Short mmCIF file of C-alpha atoms in Angstrom, two decimals:
data_model
loop_
_atom_site.label_atom_id
_atom_site.label_comp_id
_atom_site.label_asym_id
_atom_site.label_seq_id
_atom_site.Cartn_x
_atom_site.Cartn_y
_atom_site.Cartn_z
CA MET A 2 284.39 129.46 230.91
CA ALA A 3 287.49 127.21 230.64
CA ALA A 4 288.71 124.03 233.08
CA ALA A 5 290.46 125.44 235.97
CA CYS A 6 290.42 122.07 238.27
CA CYS A 7 293.12 120.28 238.91
CA ALA A 8 295.54 122.54 237.86
CA GLY A 9 293.89 122.99 234.57
CA THR A 10 294.71 119.98 232.76
CA ALA A 11 294.06 116.61 234.59
CA SER A 12 290.47 115.63 236.05
CA ARG A 13 290.83 112.62 238.57
CA PRO A 14 288.09 110.66 239.84
CA GLY A 15 288.14 111.60 243.61
CA CYS A 16 288.32 115.18 243.13
CA THR A 17 286.22 117.48 244.74
CA ALA A 18 286.27 120.43 241.93
CA CYS A 19 286.41 118.51 239.28
CA ALA A 20 283.06 116.32 240.21
CA TRP A 21 281.50 120.25 241.39
CA TRP A 22 282.47 121.21 238.35
CA ALA A 23 280.76 118.09 235.92
CA SER A 24 277.78 117.91 237.97
CA THR A 25 277.09 121.85 238.28
CA TRP A 26 278.41 123.05 234.70
CA SER A 27 278.74 120.76 231.43
CA TRP A 28 275.62 118.27 232.65
CA ALA A 29 273.36 121.09 233.29
CA ARG A 30 273.19 121.49 229.41
CA PRO A 31 274.23 118.21 227.69
CA TRP A 32 272.28 119.41 224.40
CA ARG A 33 275.16 122.37 223.99
CA CYS A 34 278.04 119.19 223.83
CA PHE A 35 275.78 116.52 221.82
CA PHE A 36 274.62 118.66 219.36
CA PRO A 37 277.29 118.20 216.84
CA VAL A 38 277.29 114.52 217.12
CA PHE A 39 273.76 113.66 218.59
CA PHE A 40 272.79 110.77 216.02
CA HIS A 41 275.76 108.53 217.79
CA SER A 42 274.68 109.61 221.51
CA GLN A 43 273.96 106.27 222.34
CA MET A 44 276.77 104.78 220.75
CA LEU A 45 278.82 107.77 222.62
CA TRP A 46 276.91 106.25 225.89
CA GLU A 47 278.32 103.08 225.47
CA LEU A 48 281.95 103.71 224.75
CA VAL A 49 281.67 105.50 228.41
CA LEU A 50 279.69 102.53 230.12
CA LEU A 51 282.27 100.65 228.51
CA GLY A 52 285.20 102.78 229.63
CA GLU A 53 286.70 102.92 226.19
CA PRO A 54 289.68 105.32 225.63
CA LEU A 55 288.40 108.42 223.68
CA VAL A 56 289.47 111.64 222.70
CA VAL A 57 287.36 114.68 221.91
CA MET A 58 289.17 117.38 219.73
CA ALA A 59 287.53 120.55 220.32
CA PRO A 60 288.31 124.10 218.98
CA SER A 61 289.07 125.93 222.43
CA PRO A 62 290.04 124.43 225.72
CA SER A 63 286.30 125.56 227.28
CA GLU A 64 284.74 123.29 224.41
CA SER A 65 286.62 119.95 224.83
CA SER A 66 285.93 120.69 229.15
CA GLU A 67 282.51 121.09 228.59
CA THR A 68 282.32 117.83 225.99
CA VAL A 69 284.58 115.60 228.39
CA LEU A 70 282.40 116.61 231.66
CA ALA A 71 279.50 115.94 229.51
CA LEU A 72 280.22 112.16 228.60
CA VAL A 73 281.72 111.36 231.81
CA ASN A 74 277.92 112.28 232.86
CA CYS A 75 275.97 110.37 230.38
CA ILE A 76 276.20 107.59 232.11
CA SER A 77 274.84 109.01 235.68
CA PRO A 78 273.72 107.61 238.10
CA LEU A 79 276.44 105.50 237.49
CA LYS A 80 279.57 106.49 238.93
CA TYR A 81 282.43 106.88 235.69
CA PHE A 82 285.78 105.47 237.46
CA SER A 83 288.40 105.75 234.88
CA ASP A 84 290.60 108.80 234.61
CA PHE A 85 289.45 111.99 232.77
CA ARG A 86 291.59 114.61 231.54
CA PRO A 87 288.69 117.59 230.19
CA TYR A 88 291.90 119.61 229.11
CA PHE A 89 294.70 117.57 228.17
CA THR A 90 298.09 119.40 226.36
CA ILE A 91 301.32 118.45 225.96
CA HIS A 92 303.06 119.82 229.29
CA ASP A 93 300.96 117.15 231.27
CA SER A 94 303.23 114.32 232.92
CA GLU A 95 301.31 110.98 230.90
CA PHE A 96 302.09 112.98 227.77
CA LYS A 97 304.09 109.95 227.05
CA GLU A 98 302.27 107.51 227.66
CA TYR A 99 299.11 108.36 225.84
CA THR A 100 301.09 109.03 222.94
CA THR A 101 303.01 105.56 222.34
CA ARG A 102 302.17 103.35 220.03
CA THR A 103 304.12 100.40 221.79
CA GLN A 104 301.41 99.70 223.73
CA ALA A 105 296.77 100.07 223.74
CA PRO A 106 296.00 103.45 225.13
CA PRO A 107 294.51 103.28 228.57
CA SER A 108 291.05 103.95 229.45
CA VAL A 109 290.63 107.67 229.76
CA ILE A 110 288.67 110.26 227.97
CA LEU A 111 290.94 113.07 227.21
CA GLY A 112 290.24 116.46 225.57
CA VAL A 113 292.45 118.38 223.53
CA THR A 114 292.65 121.30 221.53
CA ASN A 115 296.67 121.44 220.15
CA PRO A 116 296.62 120.07 216.05
CA PHE A 117 299.40 117.89 217.24
CA PHE A 118 297.22 115.65 218.64
CA ALA A 119 295.63 115.05 215.57
CA LYS A 120 298.29 112.41 214.44
CA THR A 121 300.20 111.48 217.97
CA LEU A 122 296.54 110.40 219.09
CA GLN A 123 295.59 109.03 215.97
CA HIS A 124 296.22 105.29 216.81
CA TRP A 125 293.27 105.74 219.45
CA PRO A 126 290.19 103.40 218.88
CA HIS A 127 287.84 106.07 219.47
CA ILE A 128 288.08 110.07 218.53
CA ILE A 129 285.38 112.77 218.48
CA ARG A 130 285.73 115.89 216.13
CA ILE A 131 283.53 118.61 217.29
CA GLY A 132 283.18 121.96 216.17
CA ASP A 133 282.15 125.34 217.91
CA LEU A 134 279.31 124.32 220.90
CA LYS A 135 276.74 126.90 219.62
CA PRO A 136 273.56 124.79 218.16
CA ALA A 137 272.28 126.45 215.24
CA GLY A 138 268.71 126.42 213.99
CA GLU A 139 269.06 124.07 211.34
CA ILE A 140 269.72 119.88 212.21
CA PRO A 141 273.22 118.96 211.72
CA LYS A 142 273.55 116.53 208.57
CA GLN A 143 273.64 112.60 209.49
CA VAL A 144 276.91 112.17 209.24
CA LYS A 145 278.30 108.23 209.38
CA VAL A 146 280.60 107.19 211.45
CA LYS A 147 284.25 107.56 210.13
CA LYS A 148 287.21 105.93 209.82
CA LEU A 149 289.94 106.71 211.93
CA LYS A 150 292.46 106.64 209.19
CA ASN A 151 290.39 110.01 207.92
CA LEU A 152 291.13 111.82 210.72
CA LYS A 153 294.58 113.53 209.36
CA THR A 154 294.19 117.26 210.90
CA LEU A 155 292.34 118.79 213.70
CA ASP A 156 290.63 120.81 210.50
CA SER A 157 288.84 117.78 209.95
CA LYS A 158 285.16 117.67 209.62
CA PRO A 159 283.24 117.18 212.95
CA GLY A 160 281.79 113.79 213.35
CA VAL A 161 282.73 110.03 215.06
CA TYR A 162 285.79 108.41 213.99
CA THR A 163 285.94 105.01 215.20
CA SER A 164 285.27 101.47 214.22
CA TYR A 165 283.12 100.38 217.02
CA LYS A 166 280.22 98.72 216.19
CA PRO A 167 277.22 98.90 218.72
CA TYR A 168 275.75 96.51 220.66
CA LEU A 169 272.31 98.27 220.68
CA ASN A 170 270.15 99.21 218.15
CA ARG A 171 270.03 103.04 217.66
CA ASP A 172 267.06 104.73 219.61
CA GLU A 173 265.13 106.41 216.40
CA GLU A 174 262.84 107.79 218.61
CA ILE A 175 265.01 109.66 220.85
CA ILE A 176 266.62 111.28 217.46
CA LYS A 177 263.52 111.90 216.03
CA GLN A 178 262.52 114.01 219.05
CA LEU A 179 265.53 115.93 219.54
CA GLN A 180 265.42 116.63 215.15
CA LYS A 181 261.76 117.80 216.15
CA GLY A 182 263.08 120.51 219.00
CA VAL A 183 265.88 121.69 216.52
CA GLN A 184 263.22 122.21 213.97
CA GLN A 185 260.88 124.24 216.27
CA LYS A 186 263.52 126.05 217.79
CA ARG A 187 262.95 124.49 220.94
CA PRO A 188 264.91 125.75 223.49
CA SER A 189 268.16 124.64 224.24
CA GLU A 190 267.71 123.73 227.70
CA ALA A 191 264.50 122.07 227.15
CA GLN A 192 266.54 119.92 224.67
CA SER A 193 268.90 119.12 227.51
CA VAL A 194 266.22 117.67 229.94
CA ILE A 195 264.97 115.76 226.89
CA LEU A 196 268.76 114.29 226.54
CA ARG A 197 269.57 114.06 230.41
CA ARG A 198 266.54 112.04 231.21
CA TYR A 199 267.36 109.72 228.20
CA PHE A 200 270.24 109.13 229.66
CA LEU A 201 269.29 108.92 232.85
CA GLU A 202 266.70 106.31 231.58
CA LEU A 203 269.28 103.59 229.61
CA THR A 204 271.33 103.84 232.29
CA GLN A 205 268.87 102.73 234.86
CA SER A 206 267.46 100.39 232.59
CA PHE A 207 271.31 98.79 232.52
CA ILE A 208 272.07 99.23 235.58
CA ILE A 209 268.57 97.72 237.66
CA PRO A 210 269.15 94.02 236.34
CA LEU A 211 272.41 94.24 237.96
CA GLU A 212 271.69 95.65 241.39
CA ARG A 213 268.80 93.27 241.17
CA TYR A 214 271.23 90.42 241.01
CA VAL A 215 273.95 91.65 243.29
CA ALA A 216 271.65 92.34 245.88
CA SER A 217 270.48 88.41 245.89
CA LEU A 218 274.33 87.87 246.89
CA MET A 219 273.32 88.86 250.44
CA PRO A 220 272.96 86.32 253.11
CA LEU A 221 269.44 85.87 254.92
CA GLN A 222 269.19 87.62 258.16
CA LYS A 223 268.07 84.33 259.71
CA SER A 224 271.96 83.15 259.00
CA ILE A 225 273.34 86.24 260.94
CA SER A 226 274.29 84.72 264.57
CA PRO A 227 275.76 87.18 267.07
CA TRP A 228 278.37 84.53 268.05
CA LYS A 229 280.22 83.60 264.40
CA SER A 230 281.52 85.79 262.53
CA PRO A 231 279.07 88.03 259.68
CA PRO A 232 278.30 85.98 256.81
CA GLN A 233 280.12 86.43 253.67
CA LEU A 234 278.49 87.49 250.81
CA ARG A 235 278.10 84.97 247.87
CA GLN A 236 280.30 85.34 244.87
CA PHE A 237 279.39 87.57 241.64
CA LEU A 238 279.26 84.71 239.19
CA PRO A 239 278.82 85.98 235.45
CA GLU A 240 277.00 83.40 233.94
CA GLU A 241 274.87 83.03 237.11
CA PHE A 242 273.83 86.58 236.11
CA MET A 243 273.53 86.38 232.51
CA LYS A 244 270.85 83.85 233.09
CA THR A 245 268.76 86.15 235.06
CA LEU A 246 268.35 88.61 231.94
CA GLU A 247 266.09 86.13 230.24
CA LYS A 248 262.91 87.24 232.77
CA THR A 249 264.33 89.83 234.53
CA GLY A 250 266.49 92.03 231.99
CA PRO A 251 266.38 95.69 230.98
CA GLN A 252 263.87 94.97 228.22
CA LEU A 253 261.32 95.19 230.98
CA THR A 254 262.30 99.13 231.18
CA SER A 255 263.75 100.23 227.82
CA ARG A 256 262.19 99.53 224.58
CA ILE A 257 265.86 99.11 222.67
CA LYS A 258 266.22 95.76 221.16
CA GLY A 259 270.36 94.31 220.51
CA ASP A 260 272.79 92.79 221.76
CA TRP A 261 272.69 93.66 225.83
CA ILE A 262 274.38 90.65 226.57
CA GLY A 263 276.77 91.48 224.69
CA LEU A 264 277.05 94.45 226.59
CA TYR A 265 276.88 93.33 229.86
CA ARG A 266 279.97 90.70 228.66
CA HIS A 267 281.99 93.10 227.80
CA PHE A 268 280.76 95.85 230.68
CA LEU A 269 281.79 93.01 233.24
CA LYS A 270 285.59 93.60 232.16
CA SER A 271 285.67 97.06 232.39
CA PRO A 272 286.91 99.22 234.96
CA ASN A 273 283.29 101.22 235.79
CA PHE A 274 282.28 97.70 236.48
CA ASP A 275 284.98 96.88 238.72
CA GLY A 276 284.67 99.63 240.39
CA TRP A 277 280.85 100.00 240.95
CA PHE A 278 280.72 96.37 242.46
CA LYS A 279 283.73 97.11 244.67
CA THR A 280 281.29 100.24 245.68
CA ARG A 281 278.28 97.99 246.32
CA ARG A 282 280.42 95.21 247.73
CA LYS A 283 281.40 97.43 250.42
CA GLU A 284 278.47 99.06 251.09
CA MET A 285 276.94 95.12 251.63
CA THR A 286 279.47 94.01 253.55
CA GLN A 287 278.83 97.36 256.62
CA LYS A 288 275.62 95.99 256.34
CA LEU A 289 276.39 92.56 257.18
CA GLU A 290 278.24 94.18 260.23
CA ALA A 291 275.57 96.47 260.88
CA LEU A 292 273.16 93.55 261.03
CA HIS A 293 275.66 91.63 262.79
CA LEU A 294 275.88 94.32 265.72
CA GLU A 295 272.12 94.53 266.49
CA ALA A 296 271.98 90.55 266.87
CA LEU A 297 274.80 90.96 269.11
CA CYS A 298 273.00 94.03 271.00
CA LYS A 299 270.05 92.29 271.72
CA GLU A 300 271.76 89.55 273.52
CA ASP A 301 272.34 89.32 277.42
CA LEU A 302 276.16 89.83 276.97
CA LEU A 303 276.91 89.77 280.41
CA LEU A 304 275.36 86.72 281.10
CA TRP A 305 277.86 85.05 278.29
CA THR A 306 280.60 86.42 280.12
CA GLN A 307 279.37 84.33 283.21
CA LYS A 308 279.64 81.23 281.32
CA HIS A 309 283.37 82.13 279.84
CA THR A 310 287.04 82.84 280.47
CA GLU A 311 288.54 86.07 281.74
CA VAL A 312 290.84 85.71 278.39
CA GLU A 313 287.41 85.01 276.40
CA THR A 314 285.29 87.79 278.02
CA VAL A 315 288.39 90.62 277.26
CA ASP A 316 288.69 89.54 273.85
CA LEU A 317 284.70 90.22 273.41
CA VAL A 318 285.15 94.01 275.12
CA LEU A 319 287.91 94.78 272.46
CA LYS A 320 286.32 93.48 269.91
CA LEU A 321 282.79 95.42 270.75
CA LYS A 322 285.24 98.24 271.20
CA SER A 323 286.45 98.13 267.66
CA LYS A 324 282.78 97.78 266.39
CA LEU A 325 282.23 101.23 268.32
CA ALA A 326 285.38 102.87 266.91
CA ASP A 327 284.31 102.01 263.64
CA ARG A 328 280.45 103.27 263.57
CA GLU A 329 280.83 106.01 261.49
CA HIS A 330 280.85 103.51 258.84
CA LEU A 331 277.95 101.19 259.43
CA PRO A 332 275.19 101.95 259.09
CA VAL A 333 273.33 101.53 262.80
CA LYS A 334 270.88 103.11 264.52
CA PRO A 335 272.12 105.15 267.20
CA GLU A 336 270.52 103.51 270.39
CA THR A 337 272.18 100.07 268.91
CA MET A 338 275.29 102.09 269.91
CA GLU A 339 274.01 103.01 272.94
CA LYS A 340 273.30 99.52 274.11
CA LEU A 341 276.79 98.63 272.78
CA ARG A 342 277.88 101.43 274.82
CA GLY A 343 275.90 99.70 277.76
CA HIS A 344 276.86 96.21 277.37
CA ILE A 345 280.59 97.18 277.02
CA ASP A 346 280.56 99.28 280.40
CA ALA A 347 278.57 96.54 282.06
CA ILE A 348 281.53 93.69 280.96
CA ILE A 349 283.66 95.93 282.45
CA LEU A 350 282.19 96.64 285.88
CA ALA A 351 281.77 92.46 286.48
CA LEU A 352 285.44 92.39 285.62
CA PRO A 353 288.53 92.09 288.62
CA GLU A 354 289.70 95.51 289.30
CA ASP A 355 293.03 94.71 287.74
CA LEU A 356 291.52 94.18 284.36
CA GLN A 357 289.04 96.87 284.56
CA SER A 358 291.73 99.46 285.10
CA ILE A 359 293.59 97.96 281.99
CA LEU A 360 290.51 97.98 279.30
CA LEU A 361 289.51 101.60 280.73
CA ARG A 362 292.63 102.72 279.93
CA THR A 363 292.31 101.01 276.37
CA SER A 364 289.47 103.25 275.68
CA MET A 365 291.05 106.19 276.80
CA THR A 366 293.71 106.26 274.38
#
């Protein structure tokens, strides 16, 4: 099954077709994709997590596509925020940008099949060379990570060509478990279940300390006043986060040893962290807006208007209408929105008729 999304060559974050493809096809059977290089699965997980430039050289478009999409999904439930191209060709608009040696390769995962790329992409820091994606009944040889200068043609031996040194020690237990599965001719589907669970637990162990720290940036609910703007989130301070890892780091949920601190430092500079944190910050800001709105709806707003000028009252109505219009983006209960509508109607009816007509017209536009 060849990749057909995004005109068959480019897969971009946000593309519905690519998202469907990734979630329903390749990740249904990651063992098929990782089998040729499964000894290095954990290192590949790190490279994808950090948004490193990666090239997958494969014999066919379907095999390059499956492998690229399996790589993108190996850090799930963390979203991969960089670009990825399941099947990249010399006709792609970014061909010159990606093959130039005058600047560092961008954060993107490319899947290629044209032998021409073996030379033009040789300057990329991480290259995966795979063979036919048909797991045999024997364990592939445990090949060492190869130097990039040894990759001269697309006929080079399968393996991972990079000078990257993983931050984490390799988990020998998962390697033994997968090796045993090959020896016992365990079905590919069962091997995929094991590999998916391994990647999921690894990613969760990594992301939980970050989620815990980011949650601590949320202001206390008691600091939310209905008559002031919602409080701001505290700033994410890398060193402050690093200090939390001593007691609440990944060692609580993962058996893997290594330089977790170094991995986090690298991750905090990556596109994946930037995208993840922007998403979490947006969600938390919306939560603060929702809590502020709930606090406002509990107040006697009609009584408030009696103590303030008409200008201030009109300003309040316009702000409340703005929040009502933004209701789809706020995690607010339906009954809260009903209260808000009731407040708006009551305040408008208490105003002079000329202001009533103006405010009612604005609600209709």
